[in-house]
mmCIF file of C-alpha atoms in Angstrom:
data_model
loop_
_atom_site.group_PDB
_atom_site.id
_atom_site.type_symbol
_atom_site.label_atom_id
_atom_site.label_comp_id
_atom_site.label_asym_id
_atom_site.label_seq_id
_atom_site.Cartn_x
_atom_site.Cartn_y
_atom_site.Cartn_z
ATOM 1 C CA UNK A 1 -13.667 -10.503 18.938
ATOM 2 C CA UNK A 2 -12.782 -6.842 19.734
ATOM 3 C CA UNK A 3 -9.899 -5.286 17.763
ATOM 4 C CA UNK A 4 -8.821 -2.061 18.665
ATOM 5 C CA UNK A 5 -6.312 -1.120 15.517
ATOM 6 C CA UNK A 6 -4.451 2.076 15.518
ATOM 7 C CA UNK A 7 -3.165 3.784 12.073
ATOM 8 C CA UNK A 8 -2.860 6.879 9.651
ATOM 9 C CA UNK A 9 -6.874 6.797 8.653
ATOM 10 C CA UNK A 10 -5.631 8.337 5.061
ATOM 11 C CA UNK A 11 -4.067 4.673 4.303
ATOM 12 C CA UNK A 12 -6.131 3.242 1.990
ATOM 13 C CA UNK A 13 -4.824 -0.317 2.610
ATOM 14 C CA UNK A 14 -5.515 0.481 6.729
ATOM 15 C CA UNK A 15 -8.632 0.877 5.911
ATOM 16 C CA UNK A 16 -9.106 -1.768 3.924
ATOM 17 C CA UNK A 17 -7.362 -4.107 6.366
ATOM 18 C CA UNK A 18 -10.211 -2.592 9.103
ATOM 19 C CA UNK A 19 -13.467 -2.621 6.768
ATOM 20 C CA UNK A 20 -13.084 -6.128 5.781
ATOM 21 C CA UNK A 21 -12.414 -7.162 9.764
ATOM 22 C CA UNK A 22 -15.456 -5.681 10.504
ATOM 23 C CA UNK A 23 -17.074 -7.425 7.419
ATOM 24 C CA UNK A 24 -15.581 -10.813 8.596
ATOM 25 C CA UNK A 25 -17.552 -10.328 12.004
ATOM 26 C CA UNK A 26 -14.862 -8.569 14.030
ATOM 27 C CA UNK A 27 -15.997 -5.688 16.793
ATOM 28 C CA UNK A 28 -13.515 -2.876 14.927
ATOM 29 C CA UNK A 29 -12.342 0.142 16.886
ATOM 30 C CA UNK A 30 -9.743 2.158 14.509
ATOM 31 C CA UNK A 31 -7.224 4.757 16.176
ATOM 32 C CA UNK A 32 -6.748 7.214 13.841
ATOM 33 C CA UNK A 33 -3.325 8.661 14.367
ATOM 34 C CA UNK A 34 -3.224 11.269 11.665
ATOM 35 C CA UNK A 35 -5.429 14.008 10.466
ATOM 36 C CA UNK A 36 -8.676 12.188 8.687
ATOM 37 C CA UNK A 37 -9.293 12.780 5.061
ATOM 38 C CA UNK A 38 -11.162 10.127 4.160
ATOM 39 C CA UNK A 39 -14.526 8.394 5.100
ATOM 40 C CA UNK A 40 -15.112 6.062 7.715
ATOM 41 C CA UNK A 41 -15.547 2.232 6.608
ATOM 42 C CA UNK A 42 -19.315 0.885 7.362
ATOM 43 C CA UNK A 43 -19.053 -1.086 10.621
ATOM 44 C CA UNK A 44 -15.937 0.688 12.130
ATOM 45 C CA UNK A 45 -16.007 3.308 14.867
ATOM 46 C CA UNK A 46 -13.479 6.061 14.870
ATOM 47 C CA UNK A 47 -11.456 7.638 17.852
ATOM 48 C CA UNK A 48 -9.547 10.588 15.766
ATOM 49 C CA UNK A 49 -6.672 11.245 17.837
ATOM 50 C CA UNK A 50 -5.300 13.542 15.905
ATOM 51 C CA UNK A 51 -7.843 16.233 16.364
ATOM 52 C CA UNK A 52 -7.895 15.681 19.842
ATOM 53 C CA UNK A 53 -3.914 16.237 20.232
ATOM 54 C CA UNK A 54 -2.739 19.002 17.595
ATOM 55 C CA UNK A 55 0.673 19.011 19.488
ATOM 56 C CA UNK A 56 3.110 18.451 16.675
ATOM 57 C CA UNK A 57 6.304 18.162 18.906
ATOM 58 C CA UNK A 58 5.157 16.166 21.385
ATOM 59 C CA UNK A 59 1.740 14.368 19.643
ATOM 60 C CA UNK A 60 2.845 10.670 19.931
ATOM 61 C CA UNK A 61 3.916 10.724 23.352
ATOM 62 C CA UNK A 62 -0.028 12.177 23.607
ATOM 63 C CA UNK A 63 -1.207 9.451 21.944
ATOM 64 C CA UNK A 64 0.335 6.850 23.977
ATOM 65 C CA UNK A 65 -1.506 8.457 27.300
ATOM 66 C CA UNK A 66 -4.586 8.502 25.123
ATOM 67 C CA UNK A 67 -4.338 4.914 23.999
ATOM 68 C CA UNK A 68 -3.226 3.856 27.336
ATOM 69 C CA UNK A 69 -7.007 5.753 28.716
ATOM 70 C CA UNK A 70 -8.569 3.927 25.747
ATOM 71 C CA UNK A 71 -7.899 0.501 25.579
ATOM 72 C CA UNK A 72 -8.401 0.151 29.707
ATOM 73 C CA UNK A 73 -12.147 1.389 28.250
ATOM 74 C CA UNK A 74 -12.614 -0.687 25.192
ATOM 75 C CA UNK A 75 -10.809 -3.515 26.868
ATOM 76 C CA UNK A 76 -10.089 -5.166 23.555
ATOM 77 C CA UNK A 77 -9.376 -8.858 22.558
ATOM 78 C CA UNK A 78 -6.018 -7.527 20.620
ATOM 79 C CA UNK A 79 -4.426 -3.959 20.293
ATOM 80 C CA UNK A 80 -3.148 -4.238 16.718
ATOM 81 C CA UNK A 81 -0.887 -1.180 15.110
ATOM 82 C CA UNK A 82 -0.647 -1.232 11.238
ATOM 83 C CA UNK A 83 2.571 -0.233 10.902
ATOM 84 C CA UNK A 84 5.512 -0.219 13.144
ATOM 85 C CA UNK A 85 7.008 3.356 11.863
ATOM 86 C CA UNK A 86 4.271 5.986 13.196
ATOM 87 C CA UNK A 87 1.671 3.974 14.340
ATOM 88 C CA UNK A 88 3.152 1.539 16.369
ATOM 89 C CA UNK A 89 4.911 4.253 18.370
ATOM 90 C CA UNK A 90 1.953 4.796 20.835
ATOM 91 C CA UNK A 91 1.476 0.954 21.497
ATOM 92 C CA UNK A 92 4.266 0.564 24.278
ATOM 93 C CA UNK A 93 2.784 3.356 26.064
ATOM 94 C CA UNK A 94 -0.623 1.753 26.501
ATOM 95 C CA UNK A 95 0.708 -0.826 28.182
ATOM 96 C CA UNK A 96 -1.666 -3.632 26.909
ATOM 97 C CA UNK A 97 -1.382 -7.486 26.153
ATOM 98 C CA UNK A 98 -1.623 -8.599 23.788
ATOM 99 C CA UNK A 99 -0.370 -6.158 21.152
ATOM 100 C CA UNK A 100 0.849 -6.756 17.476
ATOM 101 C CA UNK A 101 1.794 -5.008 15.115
ATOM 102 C CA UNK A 102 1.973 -5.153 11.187
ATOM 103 C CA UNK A 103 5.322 -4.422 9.513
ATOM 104 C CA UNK A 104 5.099 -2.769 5.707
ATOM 105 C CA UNK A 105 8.500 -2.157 3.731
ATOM 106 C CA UNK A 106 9.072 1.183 4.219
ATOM 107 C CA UNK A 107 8.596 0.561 8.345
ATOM 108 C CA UNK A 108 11.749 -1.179 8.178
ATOM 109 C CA UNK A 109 13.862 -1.462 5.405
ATOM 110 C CA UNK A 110 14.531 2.609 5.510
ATOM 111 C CA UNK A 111 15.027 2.869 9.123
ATOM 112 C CA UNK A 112 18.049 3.218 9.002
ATOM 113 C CA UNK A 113 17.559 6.505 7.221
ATOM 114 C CA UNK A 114 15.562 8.171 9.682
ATOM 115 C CA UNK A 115 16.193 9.875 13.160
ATOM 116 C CA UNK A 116 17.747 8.318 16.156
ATOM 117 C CA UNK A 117 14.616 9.361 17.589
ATOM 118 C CA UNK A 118 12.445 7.100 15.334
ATOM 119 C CA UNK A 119 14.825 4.285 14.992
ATOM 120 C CA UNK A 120 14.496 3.959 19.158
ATOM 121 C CA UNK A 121 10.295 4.456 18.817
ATOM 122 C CA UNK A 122 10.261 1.702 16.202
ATOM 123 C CA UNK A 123 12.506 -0.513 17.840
ATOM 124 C CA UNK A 124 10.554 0.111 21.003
ATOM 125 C CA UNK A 125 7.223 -0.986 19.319
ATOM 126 C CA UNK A 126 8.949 -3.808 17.931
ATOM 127 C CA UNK A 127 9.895 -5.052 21.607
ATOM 128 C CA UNK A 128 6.923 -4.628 23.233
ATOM 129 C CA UNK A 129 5.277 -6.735 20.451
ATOM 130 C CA UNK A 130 3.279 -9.982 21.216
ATOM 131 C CA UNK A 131 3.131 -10.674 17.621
ATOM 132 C CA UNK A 132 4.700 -8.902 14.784
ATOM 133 C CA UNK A 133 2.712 -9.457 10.966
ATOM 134 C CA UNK A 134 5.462 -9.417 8.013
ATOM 135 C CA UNK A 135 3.488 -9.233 5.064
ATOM 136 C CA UNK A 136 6.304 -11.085 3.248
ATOM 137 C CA UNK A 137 9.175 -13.097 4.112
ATOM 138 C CA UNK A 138 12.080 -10.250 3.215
ATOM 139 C CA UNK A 139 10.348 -8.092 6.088
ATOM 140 C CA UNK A 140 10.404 -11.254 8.392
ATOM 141 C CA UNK A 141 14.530 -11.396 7.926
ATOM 142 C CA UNK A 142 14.791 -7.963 8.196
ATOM 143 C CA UNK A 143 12.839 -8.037 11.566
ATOM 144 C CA UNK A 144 14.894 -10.883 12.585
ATOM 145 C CA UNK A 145 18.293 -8.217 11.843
ATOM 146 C CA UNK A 146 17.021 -5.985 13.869
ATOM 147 C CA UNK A 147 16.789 -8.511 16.659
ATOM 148 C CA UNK A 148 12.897 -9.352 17.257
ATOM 149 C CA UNK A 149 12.848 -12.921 18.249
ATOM 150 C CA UNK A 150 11.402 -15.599 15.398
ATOM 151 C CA UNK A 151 8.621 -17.116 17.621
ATOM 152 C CA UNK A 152 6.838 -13.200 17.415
ATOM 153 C CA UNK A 153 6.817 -13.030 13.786
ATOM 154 C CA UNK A 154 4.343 -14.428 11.385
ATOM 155 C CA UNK A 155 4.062 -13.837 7.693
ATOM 156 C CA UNK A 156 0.620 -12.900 6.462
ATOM 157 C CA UNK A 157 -0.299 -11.341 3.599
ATOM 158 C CA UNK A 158 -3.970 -9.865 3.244
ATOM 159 C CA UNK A 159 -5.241 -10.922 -0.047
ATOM 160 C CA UNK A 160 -6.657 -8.918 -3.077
ATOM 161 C CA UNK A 161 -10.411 -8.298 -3.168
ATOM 162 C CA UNK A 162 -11.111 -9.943 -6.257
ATOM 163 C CA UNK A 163 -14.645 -8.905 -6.479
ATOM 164 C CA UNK A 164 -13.812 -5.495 -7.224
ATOM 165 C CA UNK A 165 -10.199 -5.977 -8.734
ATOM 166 C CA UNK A 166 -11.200 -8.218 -11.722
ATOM 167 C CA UNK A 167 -10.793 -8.462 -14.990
ATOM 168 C CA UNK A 168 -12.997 -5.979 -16.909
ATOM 169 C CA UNK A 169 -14.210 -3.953 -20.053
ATOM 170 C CA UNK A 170 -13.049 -0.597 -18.901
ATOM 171 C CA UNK A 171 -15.569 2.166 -17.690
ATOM 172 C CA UNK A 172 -16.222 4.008 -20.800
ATOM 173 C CA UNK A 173 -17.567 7.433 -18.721
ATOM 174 C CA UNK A 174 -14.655 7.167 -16.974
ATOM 175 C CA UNK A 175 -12.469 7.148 -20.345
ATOM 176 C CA UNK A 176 -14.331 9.754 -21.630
ATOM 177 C CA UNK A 177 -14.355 12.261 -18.548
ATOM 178 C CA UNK A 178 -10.363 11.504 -18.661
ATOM 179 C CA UNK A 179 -10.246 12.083 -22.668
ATOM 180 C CA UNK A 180 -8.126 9.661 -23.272
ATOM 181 C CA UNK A 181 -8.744 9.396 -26.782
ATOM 182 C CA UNK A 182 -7.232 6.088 -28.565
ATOM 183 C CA UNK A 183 -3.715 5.434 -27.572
ATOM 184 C CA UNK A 184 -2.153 3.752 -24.722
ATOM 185 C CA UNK A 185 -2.773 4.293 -21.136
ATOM 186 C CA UNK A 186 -0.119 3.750 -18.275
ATOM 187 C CA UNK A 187 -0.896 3.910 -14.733
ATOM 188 C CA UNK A 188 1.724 5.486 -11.679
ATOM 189 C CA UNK A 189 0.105 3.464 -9.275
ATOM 190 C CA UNK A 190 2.801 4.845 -6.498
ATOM 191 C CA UNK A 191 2.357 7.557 -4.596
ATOM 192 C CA UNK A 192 4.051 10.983 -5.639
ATOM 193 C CA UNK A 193 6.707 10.648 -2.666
ATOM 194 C CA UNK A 194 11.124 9.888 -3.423
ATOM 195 C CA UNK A 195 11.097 6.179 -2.123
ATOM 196 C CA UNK A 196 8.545 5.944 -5.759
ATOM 197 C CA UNK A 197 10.829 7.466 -7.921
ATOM 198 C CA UNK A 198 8.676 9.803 -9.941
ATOM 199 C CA UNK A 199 10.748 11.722 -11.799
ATOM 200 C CA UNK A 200 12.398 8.691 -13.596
ATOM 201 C CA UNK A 201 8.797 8.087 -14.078
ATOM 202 C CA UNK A 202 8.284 11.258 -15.824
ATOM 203 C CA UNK A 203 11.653 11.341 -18.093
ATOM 204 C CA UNK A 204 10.678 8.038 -19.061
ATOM 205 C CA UNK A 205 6.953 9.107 -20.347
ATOM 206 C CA UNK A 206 8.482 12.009 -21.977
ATOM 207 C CA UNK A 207 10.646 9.492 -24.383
ATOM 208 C CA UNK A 208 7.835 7.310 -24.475
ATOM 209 C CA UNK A 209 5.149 10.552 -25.372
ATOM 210 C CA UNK A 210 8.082 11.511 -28.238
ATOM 211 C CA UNK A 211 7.885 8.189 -29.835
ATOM 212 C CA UNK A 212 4.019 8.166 -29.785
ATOM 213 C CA UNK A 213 2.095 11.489 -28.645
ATOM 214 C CA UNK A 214 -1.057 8.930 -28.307
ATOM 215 C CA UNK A 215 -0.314 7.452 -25.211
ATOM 216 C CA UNK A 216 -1.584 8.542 -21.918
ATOM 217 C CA UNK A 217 -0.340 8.556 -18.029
ATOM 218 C CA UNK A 218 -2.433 8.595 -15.340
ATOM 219 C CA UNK A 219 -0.927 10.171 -11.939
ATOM 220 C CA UNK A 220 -2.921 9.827 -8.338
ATOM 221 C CA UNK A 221 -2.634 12.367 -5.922
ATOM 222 C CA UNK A 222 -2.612 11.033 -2.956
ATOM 223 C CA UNK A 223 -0.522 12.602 -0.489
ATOM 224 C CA UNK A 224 1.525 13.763 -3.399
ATOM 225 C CA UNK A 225 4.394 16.660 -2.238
ATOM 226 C CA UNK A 226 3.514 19.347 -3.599
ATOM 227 C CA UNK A 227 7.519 20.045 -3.947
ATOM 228 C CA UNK A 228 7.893 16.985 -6.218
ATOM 229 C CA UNK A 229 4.830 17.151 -7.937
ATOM 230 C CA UNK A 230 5.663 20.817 -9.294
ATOM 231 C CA UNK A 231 8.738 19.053 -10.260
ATOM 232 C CA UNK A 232 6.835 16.341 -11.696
ATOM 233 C CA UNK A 233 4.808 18.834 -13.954
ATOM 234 C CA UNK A 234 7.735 21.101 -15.025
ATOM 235 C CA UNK A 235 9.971 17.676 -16.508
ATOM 236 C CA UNK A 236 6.532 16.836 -18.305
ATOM 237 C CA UNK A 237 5.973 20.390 -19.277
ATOM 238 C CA UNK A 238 10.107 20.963 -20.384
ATOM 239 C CA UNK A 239 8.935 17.964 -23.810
ATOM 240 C CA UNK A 240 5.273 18.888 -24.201
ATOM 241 C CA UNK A 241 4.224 15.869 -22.443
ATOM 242 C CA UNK A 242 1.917 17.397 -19.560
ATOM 243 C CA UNK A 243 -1.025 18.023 -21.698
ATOM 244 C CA UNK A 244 -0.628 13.874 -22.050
ATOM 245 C CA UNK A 245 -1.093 13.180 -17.860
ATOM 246 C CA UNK A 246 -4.051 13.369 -16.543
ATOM 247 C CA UNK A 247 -3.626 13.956 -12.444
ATOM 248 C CA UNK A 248 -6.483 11.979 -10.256
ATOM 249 C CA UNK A 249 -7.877 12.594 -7.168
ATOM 250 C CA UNK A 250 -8.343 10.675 -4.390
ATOM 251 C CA UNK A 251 -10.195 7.754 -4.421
ATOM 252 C CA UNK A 252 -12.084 5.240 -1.259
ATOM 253 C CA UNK A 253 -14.257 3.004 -3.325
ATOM 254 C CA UNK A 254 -12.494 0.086 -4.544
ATOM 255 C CA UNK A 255 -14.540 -0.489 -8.289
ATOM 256 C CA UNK A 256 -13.588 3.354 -8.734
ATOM 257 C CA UNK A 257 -9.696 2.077 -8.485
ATOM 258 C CA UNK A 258 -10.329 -1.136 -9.880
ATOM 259 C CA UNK A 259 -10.816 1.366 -13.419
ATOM 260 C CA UNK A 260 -7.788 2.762 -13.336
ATOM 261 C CA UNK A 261 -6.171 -0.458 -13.683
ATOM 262 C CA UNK A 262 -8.432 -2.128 -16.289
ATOM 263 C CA UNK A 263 -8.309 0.715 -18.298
ATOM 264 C CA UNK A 264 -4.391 0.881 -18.611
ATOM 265 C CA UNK A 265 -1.861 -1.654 -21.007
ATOM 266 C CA UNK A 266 0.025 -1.432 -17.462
ATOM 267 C CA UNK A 267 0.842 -0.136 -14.090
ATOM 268 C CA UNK A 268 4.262 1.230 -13.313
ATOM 269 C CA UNK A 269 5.925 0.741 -9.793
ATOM 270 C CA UNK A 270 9.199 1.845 -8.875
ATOM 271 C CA UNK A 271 9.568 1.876 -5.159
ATOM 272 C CA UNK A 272 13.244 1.792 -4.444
ATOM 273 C CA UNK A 273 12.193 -0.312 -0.880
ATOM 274 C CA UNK A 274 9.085 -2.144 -0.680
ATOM 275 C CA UNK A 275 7.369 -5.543 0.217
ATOM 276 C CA UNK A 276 4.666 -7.193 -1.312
ATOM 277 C CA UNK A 277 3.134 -3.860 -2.625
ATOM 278 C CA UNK A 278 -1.070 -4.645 -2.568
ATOM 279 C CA UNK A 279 -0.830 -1.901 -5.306
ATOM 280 C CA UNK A 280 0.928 -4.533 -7.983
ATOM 281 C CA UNK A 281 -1.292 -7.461 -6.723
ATOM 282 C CA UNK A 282 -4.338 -5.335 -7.219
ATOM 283 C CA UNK A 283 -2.975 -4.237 -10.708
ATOM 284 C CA UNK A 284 -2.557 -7.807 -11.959
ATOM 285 C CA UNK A 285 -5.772 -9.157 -10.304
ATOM 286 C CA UNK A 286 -7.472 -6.730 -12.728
ATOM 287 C CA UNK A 287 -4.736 -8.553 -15.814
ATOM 288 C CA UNK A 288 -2.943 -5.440 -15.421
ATOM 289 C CA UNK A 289 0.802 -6.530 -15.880
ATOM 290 C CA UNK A 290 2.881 -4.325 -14.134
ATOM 291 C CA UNK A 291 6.144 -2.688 -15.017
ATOM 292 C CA UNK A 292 8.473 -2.431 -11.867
ATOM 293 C CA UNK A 293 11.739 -1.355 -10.624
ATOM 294 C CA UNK A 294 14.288 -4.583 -10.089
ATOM 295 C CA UNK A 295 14.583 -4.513 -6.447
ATOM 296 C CA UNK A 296 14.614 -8.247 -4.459
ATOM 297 C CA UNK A 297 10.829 -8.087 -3.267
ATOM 298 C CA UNK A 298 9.604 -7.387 -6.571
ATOM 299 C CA UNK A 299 11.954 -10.057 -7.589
ATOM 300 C CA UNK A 300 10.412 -12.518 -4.722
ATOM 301 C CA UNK A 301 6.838 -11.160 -5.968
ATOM 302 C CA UNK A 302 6.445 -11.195 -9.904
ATOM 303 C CA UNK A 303 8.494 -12.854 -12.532
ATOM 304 C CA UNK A 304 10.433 -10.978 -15.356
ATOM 305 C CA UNK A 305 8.744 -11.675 -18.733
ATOM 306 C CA UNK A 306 6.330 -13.850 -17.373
ATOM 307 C CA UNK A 307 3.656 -11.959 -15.603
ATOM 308 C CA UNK A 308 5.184 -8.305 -15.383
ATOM 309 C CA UNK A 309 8.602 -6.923 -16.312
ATOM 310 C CA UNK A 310 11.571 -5.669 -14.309
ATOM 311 C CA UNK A 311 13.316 -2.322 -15.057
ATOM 312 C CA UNK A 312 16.564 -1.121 -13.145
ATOM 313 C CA UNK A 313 15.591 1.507 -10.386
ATOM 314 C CA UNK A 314 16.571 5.049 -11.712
ATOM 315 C CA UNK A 315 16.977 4.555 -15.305
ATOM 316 C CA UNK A 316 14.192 5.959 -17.402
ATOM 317 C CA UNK A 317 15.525 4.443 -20.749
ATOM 318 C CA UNK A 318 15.349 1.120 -19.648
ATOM 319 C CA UNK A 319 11.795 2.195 -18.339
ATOM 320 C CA UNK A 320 10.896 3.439 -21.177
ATOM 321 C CA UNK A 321 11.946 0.930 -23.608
ATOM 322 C CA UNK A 322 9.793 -1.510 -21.387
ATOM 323 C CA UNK A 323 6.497 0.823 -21.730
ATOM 324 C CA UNK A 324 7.287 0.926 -25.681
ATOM 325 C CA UNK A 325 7.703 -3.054 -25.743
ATOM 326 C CA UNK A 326 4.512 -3.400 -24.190
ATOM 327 C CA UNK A 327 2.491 -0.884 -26.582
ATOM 328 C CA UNK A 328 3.678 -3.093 -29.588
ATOM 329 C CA UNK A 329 3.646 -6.625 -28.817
ATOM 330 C CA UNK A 330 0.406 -7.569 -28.381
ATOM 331 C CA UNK A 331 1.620 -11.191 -27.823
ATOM 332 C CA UNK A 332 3.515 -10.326 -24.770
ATOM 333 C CA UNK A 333 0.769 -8.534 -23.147
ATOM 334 C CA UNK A 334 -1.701 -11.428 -23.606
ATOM 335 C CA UNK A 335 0.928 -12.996 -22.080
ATOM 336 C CA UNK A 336 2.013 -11.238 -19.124
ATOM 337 C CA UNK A 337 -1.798 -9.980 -18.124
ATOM 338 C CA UNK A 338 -2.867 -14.160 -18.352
ATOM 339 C CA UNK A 339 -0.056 -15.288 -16.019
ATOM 340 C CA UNK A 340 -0.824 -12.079 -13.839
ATOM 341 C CA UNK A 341 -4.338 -12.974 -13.543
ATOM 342 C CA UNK A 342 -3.260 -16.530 -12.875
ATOM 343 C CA UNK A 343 -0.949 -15.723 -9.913
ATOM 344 C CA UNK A 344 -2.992 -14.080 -7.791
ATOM 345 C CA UNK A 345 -6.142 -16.432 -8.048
ATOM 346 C CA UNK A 346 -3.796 -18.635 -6.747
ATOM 347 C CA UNK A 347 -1.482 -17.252 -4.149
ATOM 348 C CA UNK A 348 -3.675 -13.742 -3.425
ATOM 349 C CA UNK A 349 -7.146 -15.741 -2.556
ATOM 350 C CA UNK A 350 -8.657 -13.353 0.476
ATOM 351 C CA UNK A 351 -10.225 -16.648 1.950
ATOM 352 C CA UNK A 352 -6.917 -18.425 2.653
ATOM 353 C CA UNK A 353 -5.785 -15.173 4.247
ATOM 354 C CA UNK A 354 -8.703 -14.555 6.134
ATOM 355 C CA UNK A 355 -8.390 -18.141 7.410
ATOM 356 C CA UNK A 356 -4.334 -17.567 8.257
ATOM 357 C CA UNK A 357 -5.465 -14.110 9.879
ATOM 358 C CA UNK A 358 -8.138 -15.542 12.342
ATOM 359 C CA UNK A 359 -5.734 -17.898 13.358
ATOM 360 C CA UNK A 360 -3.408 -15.111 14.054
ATOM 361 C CA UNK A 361 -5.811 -13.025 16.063
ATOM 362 C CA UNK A 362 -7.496 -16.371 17.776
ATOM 363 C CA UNK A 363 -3.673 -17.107 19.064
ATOM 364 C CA UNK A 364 -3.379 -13.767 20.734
ATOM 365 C CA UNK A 365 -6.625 -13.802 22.206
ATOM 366 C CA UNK A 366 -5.989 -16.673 23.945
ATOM 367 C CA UNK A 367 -2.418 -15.507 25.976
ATOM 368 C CA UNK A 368 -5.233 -12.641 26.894
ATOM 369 C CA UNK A 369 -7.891 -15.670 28.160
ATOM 370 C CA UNK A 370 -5.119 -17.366 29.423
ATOM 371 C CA UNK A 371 -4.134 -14.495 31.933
#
């Protein structure tokens, strides 16, 4: 089956989602619909829109001729955007059945937020839909609010690659290049963006540092702003605490990110909107608990005191206090990083979702066969 998928090719989980299609047996053709700056999955081609079209004002309405050109070429089995925000703006304009499109937390629950301009190209994308994948039921409602009819949506989750995200001795090079020395080691698994909440991060791990200057935070870059992190840095600095964060780069090999949870007590998360975040399921699929802002898809997702904790969003003494709980009850961790594990070898296998998603993609095909 041919799968032309369209999405920003520096989204880790996009590619993931593509690589293991084309690892499953699928004929993948990813759109890239942002400027590349990352490598190109084994098995995929690449159509890099982006450098085609450098037309900031008017790039999306680009795209959609360009997709519209492309798919009448590829002729594909399903036209599949990965997100409805961004992405999924070009997809009405190619004028292809059948289309779907994937809806992520962020697509929807802040849309509200953004321009009238991008509220009408989402809702737009959402219409012209065949199929629209929730990756959790809180996404599904909110879909439904917005007025996309039930028999389009399905609720699929991709699952955790638990080859690579497994429990494990951590990398010892990798400790040492880091210089971690002894002490406990937290992980920002969010991006460096508002919607994460950083800087209650970093007030938190200042309090945290204070009470023991052993521990350690680990901080990707990923399409960090540079505005926020320089305000990242300068709250560190303001205690003493920077020379305690060590900043990573950019990652595309799953083992490589696999380390950064196994060697960490846990992973923090405070996305102020979000779904089922594959960041957390990776984290505790390593027996990583994770410590996470108290929002109601986190609450849907993990369980307070059983396999991760819950902190109110914004408060970095309640934060903290949780990252100090953790670093001295050793019972609790056991705990939490057991029933972690536990949870996503059952709910997160990537054979039942590979099974769910073939049906998905097998359904679609069909309305095209049937035409």
């Amino acid at each position: 089956m041919k799968i032309c998928y369209i999405g920003n090719p520096n989204d880790a989980h996009a590619w993931r989602w593509a690589r293991n299609l084309a690892a499953w047996g699928y004929d993948v053709h990813f759109v890239g619909c942002e400027k590349r700056g990352m490598g190109i999955p084994p098995g995929v081609a690449f159509y890099d829109l982006a450098e085609r079209f450098n037309l900031p004002k008017i790039r999306f309405a680009a795209y959609g001729a360009a997709l519209f050109a492309l798919v009448r070429k590829l002729k594909p089995d399903v036209l599949h955007a990965h997100t409805a925000f961004g992405a999924g703006w070009p997809t009405p304009m190619a004028l292809w059945r059948p289309t779907a499109l994937s809806v992520h937390g962020s697509d929807l629950f802040l849309l509200d937020q953004t321009s009238v301009l991008h509220r009408t190209l989402t809702k737009a994308a959402l219409n012209r839909a065949d199929k629209i994948l929730c990756v959790c039921d809180e996404l599904k409602n909110k879909a439904l609010e917005l007025g996309a009819p039930e028999s389009k949506l399905e609720v699929i989750y991709l699952g955790v690659d638990t080859d690579a995200f497994r429990p494990d001795e951590p990398d010892e090079s990798f400790h040492r290049e880091l210089n971690l020395g002894e002490g406990p080691v937290f992980y920002l698994c969010r991006m460096l963006e508002p919607l994460y909440h950083p800087i209650t991060a970093a007030r938190a791990f200042c309090k945290v540092y204070k009470e023991n200057p052993n521990v350690r935070l680990l901080v990707p870059l990923t399409r960090a702003r540079e505005d926020l992190l320089a305000e990242f840095k300068d709250c560190l600095a303001e205690s003493g605490a920077l020379e305690a964060v060590r900043f990573l780069d950019n990652v595309e090999d799953d083992r490589q990110m696999a380390n950064r949870y196994q060697i960490s007590l846990a992973s923090i998360s405070l996305a102020g909107s979000d779904s089922v975040s594959q960041s957390v399921r990776e984290s505790m699929a390593c027996a990583t608990p994770v410590i996470a802002g108290d929002i109601p898809a986190m609450r849907a997702s993990i369980k307070d005191g059983h396999d991760s904790l819950l902190v109110p969003m914004d408060d970095p003494n309640a934060l903290a206090e949780a990252m100090l709980k953790l670093t001295e009850d050793k019972a609790l961790r056991e705990k939490l990083s057991q029933n972690a594990l536990k949870f996503v070898q059952e709910n997160c296998s990537m054979e039942v979702q590979k099974n769910r998603l073939e049906l998905f993609y097998n359904e679609l095909a069909a309305k095209k066969a049937a035409k």
